[in-house]
Coordinates of C-alpha atoms in Angstrom, one line a residue:
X1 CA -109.5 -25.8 194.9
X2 CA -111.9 -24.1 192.6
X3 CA -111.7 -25.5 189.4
X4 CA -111.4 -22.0 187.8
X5 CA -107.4 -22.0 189.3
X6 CA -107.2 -25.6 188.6
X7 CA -108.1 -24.4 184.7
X8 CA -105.6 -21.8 185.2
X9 CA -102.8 -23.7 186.3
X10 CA -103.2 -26.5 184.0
X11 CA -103.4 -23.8 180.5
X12 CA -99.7 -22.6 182.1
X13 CA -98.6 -26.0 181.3
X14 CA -99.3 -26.0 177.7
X15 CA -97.4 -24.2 174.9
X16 CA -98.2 -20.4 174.5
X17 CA -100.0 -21.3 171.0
X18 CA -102.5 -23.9 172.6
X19 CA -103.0 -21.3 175.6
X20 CA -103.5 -18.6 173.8
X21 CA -106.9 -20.2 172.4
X22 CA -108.2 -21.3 175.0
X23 CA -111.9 -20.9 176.4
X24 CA -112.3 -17.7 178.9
X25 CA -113.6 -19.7 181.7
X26 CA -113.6 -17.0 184.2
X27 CA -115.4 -14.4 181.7
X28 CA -118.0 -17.1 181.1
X29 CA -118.3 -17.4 184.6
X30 CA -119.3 -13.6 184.9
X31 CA -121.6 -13.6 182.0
X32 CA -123.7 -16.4 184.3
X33 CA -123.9 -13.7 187.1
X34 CA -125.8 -11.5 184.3
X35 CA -128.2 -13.9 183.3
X36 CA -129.4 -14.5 186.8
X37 CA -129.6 -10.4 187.1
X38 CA -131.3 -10.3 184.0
X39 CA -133.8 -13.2 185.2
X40 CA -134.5 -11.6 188.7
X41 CA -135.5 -8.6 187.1
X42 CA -138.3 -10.4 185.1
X43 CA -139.4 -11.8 188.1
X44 CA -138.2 -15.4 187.4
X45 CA -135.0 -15.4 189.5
X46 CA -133.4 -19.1 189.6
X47 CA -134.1 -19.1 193.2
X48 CA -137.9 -19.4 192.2
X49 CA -137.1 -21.7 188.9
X50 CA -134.8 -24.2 191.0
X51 CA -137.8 -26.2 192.8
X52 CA -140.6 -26.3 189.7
X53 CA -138.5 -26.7 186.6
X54 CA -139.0 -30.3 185.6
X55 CA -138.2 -32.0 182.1
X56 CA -141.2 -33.6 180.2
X57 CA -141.9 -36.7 181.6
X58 CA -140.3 -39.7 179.4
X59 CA -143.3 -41.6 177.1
X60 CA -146.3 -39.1 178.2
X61 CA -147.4 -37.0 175.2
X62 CA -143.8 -36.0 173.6
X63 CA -143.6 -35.4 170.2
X64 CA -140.8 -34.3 167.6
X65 CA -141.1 -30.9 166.1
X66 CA -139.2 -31.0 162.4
X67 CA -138.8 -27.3 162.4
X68 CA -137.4 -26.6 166.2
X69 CA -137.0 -22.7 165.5
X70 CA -141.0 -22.6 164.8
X71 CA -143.2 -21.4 167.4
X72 CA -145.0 -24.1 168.8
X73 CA -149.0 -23.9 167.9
X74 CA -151.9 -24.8 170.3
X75 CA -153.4 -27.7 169.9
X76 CA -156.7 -27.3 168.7
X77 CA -157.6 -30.9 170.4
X78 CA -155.4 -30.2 173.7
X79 CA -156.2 -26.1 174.2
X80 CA -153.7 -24.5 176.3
X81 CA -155.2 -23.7 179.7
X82 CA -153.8 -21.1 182.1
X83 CA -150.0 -19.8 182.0
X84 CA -147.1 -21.2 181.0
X85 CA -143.5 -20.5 180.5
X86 CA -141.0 -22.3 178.3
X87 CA -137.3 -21.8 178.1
X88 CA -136.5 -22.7 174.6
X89 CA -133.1 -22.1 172.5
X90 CA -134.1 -20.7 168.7
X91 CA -131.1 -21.2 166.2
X92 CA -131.2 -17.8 164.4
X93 CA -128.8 -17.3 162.1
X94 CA -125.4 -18.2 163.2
X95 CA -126.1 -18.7 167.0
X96 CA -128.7 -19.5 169.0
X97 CA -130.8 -17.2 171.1
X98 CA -132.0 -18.4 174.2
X99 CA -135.4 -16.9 175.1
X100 CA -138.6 -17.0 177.5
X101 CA -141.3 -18.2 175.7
X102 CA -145.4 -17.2 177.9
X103 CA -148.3 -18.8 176.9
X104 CA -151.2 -17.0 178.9
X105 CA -155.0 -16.1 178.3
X106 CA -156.3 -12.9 179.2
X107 CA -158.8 -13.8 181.8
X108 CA -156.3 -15.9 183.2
X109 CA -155.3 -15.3 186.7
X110 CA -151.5 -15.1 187.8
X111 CA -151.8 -17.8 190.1
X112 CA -153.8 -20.8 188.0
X113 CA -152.3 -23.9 187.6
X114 CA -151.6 -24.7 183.9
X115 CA -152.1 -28.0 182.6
X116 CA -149.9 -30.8 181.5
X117 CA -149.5 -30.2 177.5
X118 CA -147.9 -32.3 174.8
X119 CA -144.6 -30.2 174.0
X120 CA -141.4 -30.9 171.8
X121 CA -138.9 -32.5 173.3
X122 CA -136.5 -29.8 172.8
X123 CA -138.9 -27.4 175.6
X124 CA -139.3 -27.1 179.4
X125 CA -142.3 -25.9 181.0
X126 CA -142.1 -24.2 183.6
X127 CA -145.6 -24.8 185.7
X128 CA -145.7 -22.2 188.2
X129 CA -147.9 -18.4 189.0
X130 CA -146.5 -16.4 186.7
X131 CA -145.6 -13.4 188.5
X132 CA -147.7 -10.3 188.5
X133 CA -145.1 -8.2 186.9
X134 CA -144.4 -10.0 183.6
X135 CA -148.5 -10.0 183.2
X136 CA -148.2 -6.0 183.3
X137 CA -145.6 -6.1 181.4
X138 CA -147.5 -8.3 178.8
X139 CA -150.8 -6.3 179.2
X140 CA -149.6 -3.0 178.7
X141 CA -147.5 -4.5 175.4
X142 CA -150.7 -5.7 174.0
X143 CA -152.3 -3.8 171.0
X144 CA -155.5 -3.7 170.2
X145 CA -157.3 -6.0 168.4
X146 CA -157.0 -5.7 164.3
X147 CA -160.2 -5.7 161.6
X148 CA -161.1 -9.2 161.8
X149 CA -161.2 -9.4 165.7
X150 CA -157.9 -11.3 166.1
X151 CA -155.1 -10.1 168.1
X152 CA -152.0 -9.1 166.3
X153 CA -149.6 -12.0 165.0
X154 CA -146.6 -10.1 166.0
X155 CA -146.6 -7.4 168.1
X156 CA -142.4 -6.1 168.4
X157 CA -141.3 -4.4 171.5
X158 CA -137.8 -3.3 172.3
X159 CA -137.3 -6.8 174.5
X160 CA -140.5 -9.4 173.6
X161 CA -143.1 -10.5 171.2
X162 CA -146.3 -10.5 171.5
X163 CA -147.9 -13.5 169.2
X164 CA -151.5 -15.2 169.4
X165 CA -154.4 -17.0 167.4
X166 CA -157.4 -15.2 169.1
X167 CA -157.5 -12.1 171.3
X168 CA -157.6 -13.9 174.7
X169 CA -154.5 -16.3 173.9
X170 CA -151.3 -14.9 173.4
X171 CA -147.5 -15.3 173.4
X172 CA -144.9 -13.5 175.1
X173 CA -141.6 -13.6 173.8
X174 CA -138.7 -12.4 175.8
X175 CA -135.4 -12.9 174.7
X176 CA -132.5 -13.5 177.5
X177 CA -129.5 -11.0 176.1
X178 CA -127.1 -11.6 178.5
X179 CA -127.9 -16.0 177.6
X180 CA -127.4 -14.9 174.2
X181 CA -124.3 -13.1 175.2
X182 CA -123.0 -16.5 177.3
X183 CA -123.7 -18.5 174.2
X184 CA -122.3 -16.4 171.6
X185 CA -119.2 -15.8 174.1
X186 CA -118.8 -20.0 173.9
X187 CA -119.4 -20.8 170.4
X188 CA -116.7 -17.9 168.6
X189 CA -114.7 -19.5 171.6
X190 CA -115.1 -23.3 170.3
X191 CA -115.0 -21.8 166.4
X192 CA -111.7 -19.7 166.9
X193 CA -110.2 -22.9 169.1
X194 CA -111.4 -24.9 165.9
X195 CA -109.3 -22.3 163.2
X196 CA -106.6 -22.2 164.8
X197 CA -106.5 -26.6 165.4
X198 CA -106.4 -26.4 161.6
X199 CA -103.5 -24.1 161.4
X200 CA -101.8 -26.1 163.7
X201 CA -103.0 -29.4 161.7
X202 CA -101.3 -28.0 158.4
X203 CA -98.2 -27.0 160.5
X204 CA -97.6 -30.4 161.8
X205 CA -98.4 -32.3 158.8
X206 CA -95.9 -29.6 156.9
X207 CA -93.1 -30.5 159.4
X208 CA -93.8 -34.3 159.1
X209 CA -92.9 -34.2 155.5
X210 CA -90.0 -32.3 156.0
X211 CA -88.7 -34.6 158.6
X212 CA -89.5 -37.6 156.4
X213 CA -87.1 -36.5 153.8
X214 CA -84.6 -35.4 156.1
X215 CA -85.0 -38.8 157.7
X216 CA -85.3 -40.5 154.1
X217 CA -81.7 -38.6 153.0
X218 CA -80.0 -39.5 156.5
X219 CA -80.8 -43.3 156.7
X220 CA -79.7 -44.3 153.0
X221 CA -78.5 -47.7 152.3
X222 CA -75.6 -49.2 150.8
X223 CA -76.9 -48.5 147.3
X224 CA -76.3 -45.3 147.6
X225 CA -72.2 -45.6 147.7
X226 CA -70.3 -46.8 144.8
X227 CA -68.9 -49.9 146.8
X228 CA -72.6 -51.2 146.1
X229 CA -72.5 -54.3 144.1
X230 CA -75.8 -56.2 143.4
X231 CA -75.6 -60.1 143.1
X232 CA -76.8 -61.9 140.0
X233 CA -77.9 -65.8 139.1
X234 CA -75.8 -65.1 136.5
X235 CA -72.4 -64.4 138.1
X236 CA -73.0 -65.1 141.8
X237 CA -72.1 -68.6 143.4
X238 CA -75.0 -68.5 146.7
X239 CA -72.0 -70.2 148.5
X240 CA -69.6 -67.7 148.0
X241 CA -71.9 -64.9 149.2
X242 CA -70.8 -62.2 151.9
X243 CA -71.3 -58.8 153.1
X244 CA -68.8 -56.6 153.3
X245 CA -67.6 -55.0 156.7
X246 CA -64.1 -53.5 156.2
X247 CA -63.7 -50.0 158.0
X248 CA -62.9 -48.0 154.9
X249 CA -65.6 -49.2 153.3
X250 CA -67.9 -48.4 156.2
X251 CA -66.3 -44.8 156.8
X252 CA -67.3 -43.9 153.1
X253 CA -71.2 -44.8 153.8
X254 CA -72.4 -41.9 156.1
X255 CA -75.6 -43.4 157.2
X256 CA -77.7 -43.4 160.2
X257 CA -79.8 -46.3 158.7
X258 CA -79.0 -49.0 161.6
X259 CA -79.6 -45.8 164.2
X260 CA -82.8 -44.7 163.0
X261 CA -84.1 -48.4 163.2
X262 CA -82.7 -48.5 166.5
X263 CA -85.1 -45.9 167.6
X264 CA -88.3 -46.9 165.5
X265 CA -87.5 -50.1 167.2
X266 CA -87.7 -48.4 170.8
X267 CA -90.9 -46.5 169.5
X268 CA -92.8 -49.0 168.5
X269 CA -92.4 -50.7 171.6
X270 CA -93.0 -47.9 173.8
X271 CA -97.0 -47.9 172.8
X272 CA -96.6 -44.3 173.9
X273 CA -100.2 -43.3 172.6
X274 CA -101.9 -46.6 171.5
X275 CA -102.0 -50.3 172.9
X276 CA -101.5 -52.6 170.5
X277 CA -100.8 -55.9 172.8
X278 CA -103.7 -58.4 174.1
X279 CA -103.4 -57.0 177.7
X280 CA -104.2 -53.7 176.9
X281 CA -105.3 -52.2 173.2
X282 CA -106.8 -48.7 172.3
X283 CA -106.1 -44.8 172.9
X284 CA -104.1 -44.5 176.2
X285 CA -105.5 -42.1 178.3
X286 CA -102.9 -38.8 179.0
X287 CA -101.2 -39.6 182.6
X288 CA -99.8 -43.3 180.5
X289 CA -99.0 -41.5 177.7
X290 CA -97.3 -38.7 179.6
X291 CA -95.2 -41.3 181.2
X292 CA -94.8 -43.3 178.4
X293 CA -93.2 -40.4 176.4
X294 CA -91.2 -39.2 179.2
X295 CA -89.8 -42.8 179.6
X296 CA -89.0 -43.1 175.8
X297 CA -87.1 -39.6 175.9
X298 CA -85.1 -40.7 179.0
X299 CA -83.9 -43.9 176.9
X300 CA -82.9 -42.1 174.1
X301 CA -80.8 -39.5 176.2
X302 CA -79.3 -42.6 177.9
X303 CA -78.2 -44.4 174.9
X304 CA -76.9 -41.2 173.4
X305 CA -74.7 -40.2 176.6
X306 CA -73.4 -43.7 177.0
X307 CA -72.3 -44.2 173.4
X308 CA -75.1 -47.0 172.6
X309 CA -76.5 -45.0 170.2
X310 CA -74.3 -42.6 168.0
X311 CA -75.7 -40.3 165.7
X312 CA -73.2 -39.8 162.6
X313 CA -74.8 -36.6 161.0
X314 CA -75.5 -33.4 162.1
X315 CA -78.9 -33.8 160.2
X316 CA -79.9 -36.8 161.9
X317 CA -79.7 -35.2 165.9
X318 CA -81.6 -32.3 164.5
X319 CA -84.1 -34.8 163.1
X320 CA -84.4 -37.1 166.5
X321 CA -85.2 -33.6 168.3
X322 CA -87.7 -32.5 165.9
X323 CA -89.4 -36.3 166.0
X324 CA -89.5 -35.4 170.1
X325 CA -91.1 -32.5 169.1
X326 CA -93.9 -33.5 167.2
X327 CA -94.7 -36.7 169.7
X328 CA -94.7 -33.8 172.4
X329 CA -97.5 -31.9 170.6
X330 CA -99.6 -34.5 170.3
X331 CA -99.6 -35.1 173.8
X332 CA -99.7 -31.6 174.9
X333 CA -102.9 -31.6 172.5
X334 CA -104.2 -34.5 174.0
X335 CA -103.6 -32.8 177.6
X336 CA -105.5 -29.4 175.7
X337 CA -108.4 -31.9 174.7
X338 CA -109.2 -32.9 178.2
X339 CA -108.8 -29.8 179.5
X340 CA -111.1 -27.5 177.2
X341 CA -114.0 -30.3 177.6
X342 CA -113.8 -30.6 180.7
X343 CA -113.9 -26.4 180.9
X344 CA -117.0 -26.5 179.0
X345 CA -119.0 -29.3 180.5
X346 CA -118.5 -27.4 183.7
X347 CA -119.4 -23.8 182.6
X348 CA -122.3 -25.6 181.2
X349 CA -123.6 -27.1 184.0
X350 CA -122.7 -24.1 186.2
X351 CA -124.9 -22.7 183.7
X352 CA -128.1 -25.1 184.1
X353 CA -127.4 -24.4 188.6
X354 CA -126.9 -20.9 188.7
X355 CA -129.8 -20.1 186.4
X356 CA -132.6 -22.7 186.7
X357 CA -132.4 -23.0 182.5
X358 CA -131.0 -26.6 181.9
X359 CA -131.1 -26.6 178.1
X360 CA -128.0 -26.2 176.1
X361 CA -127.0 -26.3 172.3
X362 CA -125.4 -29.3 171.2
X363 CA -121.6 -27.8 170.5
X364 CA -119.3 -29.7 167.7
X365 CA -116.2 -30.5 169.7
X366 CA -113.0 -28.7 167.3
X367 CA -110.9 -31.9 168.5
X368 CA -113.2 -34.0 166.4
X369 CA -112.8 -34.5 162.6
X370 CA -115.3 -35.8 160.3
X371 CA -114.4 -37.7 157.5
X372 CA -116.4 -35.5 155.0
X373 CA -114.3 -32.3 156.1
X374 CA -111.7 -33.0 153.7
X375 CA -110.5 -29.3 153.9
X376 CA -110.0 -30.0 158.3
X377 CA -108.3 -33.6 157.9
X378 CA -105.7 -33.6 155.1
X379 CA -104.6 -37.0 156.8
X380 CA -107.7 -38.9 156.2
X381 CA -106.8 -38.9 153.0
X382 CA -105.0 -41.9 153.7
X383 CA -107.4 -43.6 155.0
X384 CA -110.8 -45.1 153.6
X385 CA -113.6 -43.8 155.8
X386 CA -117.1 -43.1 156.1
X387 CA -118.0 -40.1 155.5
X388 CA -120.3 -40.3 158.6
X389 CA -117.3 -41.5 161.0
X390 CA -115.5 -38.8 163.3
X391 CA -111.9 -39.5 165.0
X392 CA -110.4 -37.3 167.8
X393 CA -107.9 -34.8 166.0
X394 CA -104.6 -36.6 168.3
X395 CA -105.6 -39.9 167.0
X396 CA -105.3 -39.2 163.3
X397 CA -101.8 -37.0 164.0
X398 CA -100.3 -40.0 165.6
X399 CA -101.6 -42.3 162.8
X400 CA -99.8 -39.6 160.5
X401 CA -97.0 -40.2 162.5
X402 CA -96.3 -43.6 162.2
X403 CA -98.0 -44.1 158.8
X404 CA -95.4 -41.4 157.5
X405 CA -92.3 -41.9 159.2
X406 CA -91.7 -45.7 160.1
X407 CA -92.1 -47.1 156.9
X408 CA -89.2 -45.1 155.4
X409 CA -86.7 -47.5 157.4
X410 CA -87.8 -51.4 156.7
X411 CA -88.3 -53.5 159.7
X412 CA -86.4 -57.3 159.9
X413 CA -89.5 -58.4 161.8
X414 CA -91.1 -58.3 158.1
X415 CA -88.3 -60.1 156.2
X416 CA -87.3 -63.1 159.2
X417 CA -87.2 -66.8 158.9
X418 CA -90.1 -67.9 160.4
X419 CA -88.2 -70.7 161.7
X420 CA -85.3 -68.9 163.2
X421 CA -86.6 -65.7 163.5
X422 CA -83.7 -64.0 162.4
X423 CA -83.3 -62.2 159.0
X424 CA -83.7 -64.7 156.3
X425 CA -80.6 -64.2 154.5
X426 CA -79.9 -65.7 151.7
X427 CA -83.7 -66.3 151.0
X428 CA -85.0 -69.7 149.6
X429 CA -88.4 -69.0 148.2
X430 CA -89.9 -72.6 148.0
X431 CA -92.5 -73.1 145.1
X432 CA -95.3 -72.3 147.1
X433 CA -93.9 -69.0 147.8
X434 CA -92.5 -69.5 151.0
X435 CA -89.6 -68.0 152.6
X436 CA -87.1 -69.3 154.5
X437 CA -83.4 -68.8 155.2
X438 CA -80.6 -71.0 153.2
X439 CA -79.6 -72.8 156.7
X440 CA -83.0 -74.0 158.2
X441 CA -83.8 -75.2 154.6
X442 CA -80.7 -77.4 154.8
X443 CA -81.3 -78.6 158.4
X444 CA -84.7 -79.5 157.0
X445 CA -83.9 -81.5 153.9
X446 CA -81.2 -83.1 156.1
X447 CA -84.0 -84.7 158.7
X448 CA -85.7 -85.6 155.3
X449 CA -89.0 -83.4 156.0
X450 CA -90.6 -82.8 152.4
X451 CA -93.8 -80.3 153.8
X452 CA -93.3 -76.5 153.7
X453 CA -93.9 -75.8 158.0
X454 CA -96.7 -73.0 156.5
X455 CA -98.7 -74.6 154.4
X456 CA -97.6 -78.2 154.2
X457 CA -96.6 -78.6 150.6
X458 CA -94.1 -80.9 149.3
X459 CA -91.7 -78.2 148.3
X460 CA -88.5 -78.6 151.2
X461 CA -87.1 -81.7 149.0
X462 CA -87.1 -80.2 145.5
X463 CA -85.3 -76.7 146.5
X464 CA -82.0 -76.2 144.9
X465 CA -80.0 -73.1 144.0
X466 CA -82.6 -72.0 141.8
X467 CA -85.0 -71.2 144.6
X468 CA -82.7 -68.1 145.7
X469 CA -84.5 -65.2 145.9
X470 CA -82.2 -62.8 144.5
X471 CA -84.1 -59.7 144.4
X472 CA -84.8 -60.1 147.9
X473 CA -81.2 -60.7 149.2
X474 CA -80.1 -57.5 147.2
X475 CA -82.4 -55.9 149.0
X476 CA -81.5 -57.7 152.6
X477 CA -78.1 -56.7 151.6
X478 CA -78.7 -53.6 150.7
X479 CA -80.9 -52.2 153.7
X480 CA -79.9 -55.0 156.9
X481 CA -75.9 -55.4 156.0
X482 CA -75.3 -55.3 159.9
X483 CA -78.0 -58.0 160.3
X484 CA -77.1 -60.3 157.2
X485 CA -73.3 -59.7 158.5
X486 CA -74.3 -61.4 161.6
X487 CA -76.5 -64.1 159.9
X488 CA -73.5 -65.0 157.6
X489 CA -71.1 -65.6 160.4
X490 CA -73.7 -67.4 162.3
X491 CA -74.8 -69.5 159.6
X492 CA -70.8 -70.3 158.8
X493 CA -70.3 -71.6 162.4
X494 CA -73.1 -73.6 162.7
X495 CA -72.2 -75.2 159.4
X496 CA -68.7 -75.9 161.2
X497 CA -70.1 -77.5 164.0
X498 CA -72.2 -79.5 161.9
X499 CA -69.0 -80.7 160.0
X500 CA -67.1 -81.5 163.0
X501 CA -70.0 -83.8 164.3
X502 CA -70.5 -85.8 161.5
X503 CA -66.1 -86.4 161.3
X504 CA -67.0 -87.7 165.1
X505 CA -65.2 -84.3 166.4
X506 CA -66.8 -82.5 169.3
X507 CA -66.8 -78.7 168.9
X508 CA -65.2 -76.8 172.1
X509 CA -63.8 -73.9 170.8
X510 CA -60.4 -71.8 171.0
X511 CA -58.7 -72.9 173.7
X512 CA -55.8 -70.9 174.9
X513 CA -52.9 -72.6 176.1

């Protein structure tokens, strides 16, 4: 299948406002038939360029021009012998202009070799007869000579230039229109593509604020009810410490906090657009992303239909589909990426076949962002950067992503026991600033260890009740109650088995007679 359909089909796949910018790859594609037409009726078709058109060999003679829209001068110690042709692409204001560039001498037969010259490296020379035609063509162009006996400097014609040092050197100019017309067709293509990335940039970044207050309101903790009481050194006995889980209390505090961990959890662990273990880190490319998403989507659907998961506000499904939403644009942008390059690298090199004229403009891709562009990457501002360094656009709106929205519900990975690893409820901050939870600390002073398991301190021994972190188990209280609940109760039955031991008792359980 011609890749033409291929691009086709795969554009019908994206949204209407990705499509809808997209590079005219079949238009590009009829531009390169004029550029052939336009060459054969210089007499330079590609059929005769194809065999002779050779780069400059590597390490023989190439030098850097610092000005690459001058004309390239003779060299007074290398003198240009015999015709030559270069294809060279002249950055004139806002676009380049491809054009034929003709060294000849006047008493210089159409079929002489020319010689081997020291050109930029940013020229091909074409070393073949020059046709008889484009001679004519430059002869009868020619004015005469001026005052001094030197030819013209610039001698304008409808279609070329006529430009040399002495009257039997000259230059002929011709300018390609319909390779102007291919490149100027490409680059408004890339710049409009590039406009409309920003728009959608500042639409995505709009909605990602909004969502993170919607989020923010729906996931509120117990704070936020009147049933809220803080503990205090003060007034609180550690020992006599518990969370509260009586229904009416819980059917006043309308929150989705626990859900919207629940799926940050199932998130994170998807890796949908990064790889973050040892087997596999960096950007996923778009067939494991597609099915990562797809997989993640699928879970949530299942958890939702089979009660699992249960969404108490109205706010909070509207939410989980807009956080769909935006995950889906990245990848559809990521899917647009590979796409549009690989679009252009073929029209490009369709290009360089069909006409014999390898030479392109380097192109800024409008999926890149540079740091310096604060006005096209609002998120970098997040970030410290170089202002030299570049990042693909879906990189830094997943970054966005995740740098926005997960922090707004806390994770118990960051406040566990590193002992237990569950939440450290009822936190014993040893003096070396340590954390662990009330019950390993106990089973540690009991076997007599004095070191802090981190950093070996002799801090285990000394803890008392004045090691209780209270501003931390406020907060543990405040945004884990289903997790301290559950490390409460399994902290009191532990402590029961561990009293029925030492009476010589052994633990079984309720048994039912």
């Amino acid at each position: 299948m011609h890749f033409s359909k291929t691009y086709a089909q795969l554009l019908l796949t994206l949204p209407p406002e990705l499509r809808e910018s997209a590079i005219q790859y079949r238009q590009l594609k009829k531009i390169i038939n004029q550029i052939v037409a336009e060459l054969t009726s210089l007499g330079l078709s590609p059929d005769v360029l194809q065999g002779v058109v050779q780069p400059p060999p590597a390490g023989k003679g190439k030098q850097r021009d610092d000005s690459p829209n001058k004309s390239p001068a003779p060299d007074s110690s290398h003198p240009l012998v015999g015709p030559r042709v270069i294809y060279e692409l002249a950055h004139v204001s806002d676009h380049f202009e491809p054009r034929l560039r003709l060294y000849f001498d006047e008493d210089a037969l159409p079929s002489q070799p020319s010689t081997s010259t020291a050109l930029p490296p940013s020229h091909l020379t074409i070393s073949l007869p020059i046709p008889q035609s484009v001679f004519q063509l430059a002869s009868s162009s020619s004015a005469p000579p001026n005052g001094d006996g030197q030819a013209p400097l610039s001698v304008n014609g409808p279609d070329l230039a006529i430009q040399g040092p002495s009257s039997s050197s000259h230059e002929l100019i011709i300018p390609l229109a319909s390779d102007i017309v291919f490149f100027r067709t490409l680059s408004e293509a890339l710049e409009s593509l590039s406009a409309n990335l920003v728009t959608k940039r500042a639409e995505f970044e709009s909605t990602l604020q909004e969502l993170s207050q919607v989020i923010s309101t729906a996931s509120r903790p117990s704070s936020s009810t009147s049933t809220f009481h803080p503990y205090s050194p003060f007034s609180t006995d550690p020992a006599t410490i518990s969370v509260s889980s009586s229904p009416l209390v819980l059917a006043h505090h309308k929150s989705d906090l626990d859900n919207w961990r629940q799926i940050f959890q199932s998130y994170v662990e998807a890796d949908i657009f990064q790889g973050h273990t040892e087997k596999f880190r960096g950007e996923r490319d778009v067939e494991d992303a597609e099915a990562r998403l797809a997989a993640f989507s699928a879970n949530l659907q299942e958890r939702l239909a089979s009660g699992a998961l249960k969404l108490k506000l109205k706010q909070s499904r509207v939410a989980l589909k807009t956080f769909v939403e935006l995950n889906t644009f990245v990848l559809d942008l990521r899917k647009f990426q590979h796409v549009t390059s690989e679009a252009t690298r073929k029209i490009l090199k369709k290009h360089a076949k069909r006409t014999a004229l390898p030479l392109s403009p380097d192109l800024a891709s409008p999926f890149t962002v540079t740091a310096d562009r604060q006005d096209r990457a609002v998120v970098l501002a997040r970030s410290t950067t170089r202002s030299n360094e570049s990042f693909p656009l879906s990189l830094l709106l997943v970054q966005a992503l995740t740098e926005t929205l997960l922090p707004i519900i806390p994770h118990v990975d960051d406040y566990s026991c590193v002992i237990c690893t569950n939440l450290a409820f009822k936190p014993i901050r040893l003096r070396c600033s340590h954390l662990f939870c009330v019950r390993c600390l106990v089973k540690l002073q009991k076997r007599g260890e004095e070191h802090c398991p981190m950093c070996r301190a002799p801090t285990v021994l000394s803890a008392d009740r004045s090691n209780v972190d209270w501003a931390l188990l406020n907060f543990m209280k405040d945004w884990f109650p289903v997790e301290a609940r559950k490390k409460l109760q399994q902290n009191e039955r532990e402590a029961a088995e561990e009293e029925m031991k030492e009476l010589g008792l052994e633990y079984r359980g309720c048994i039912l007679m």
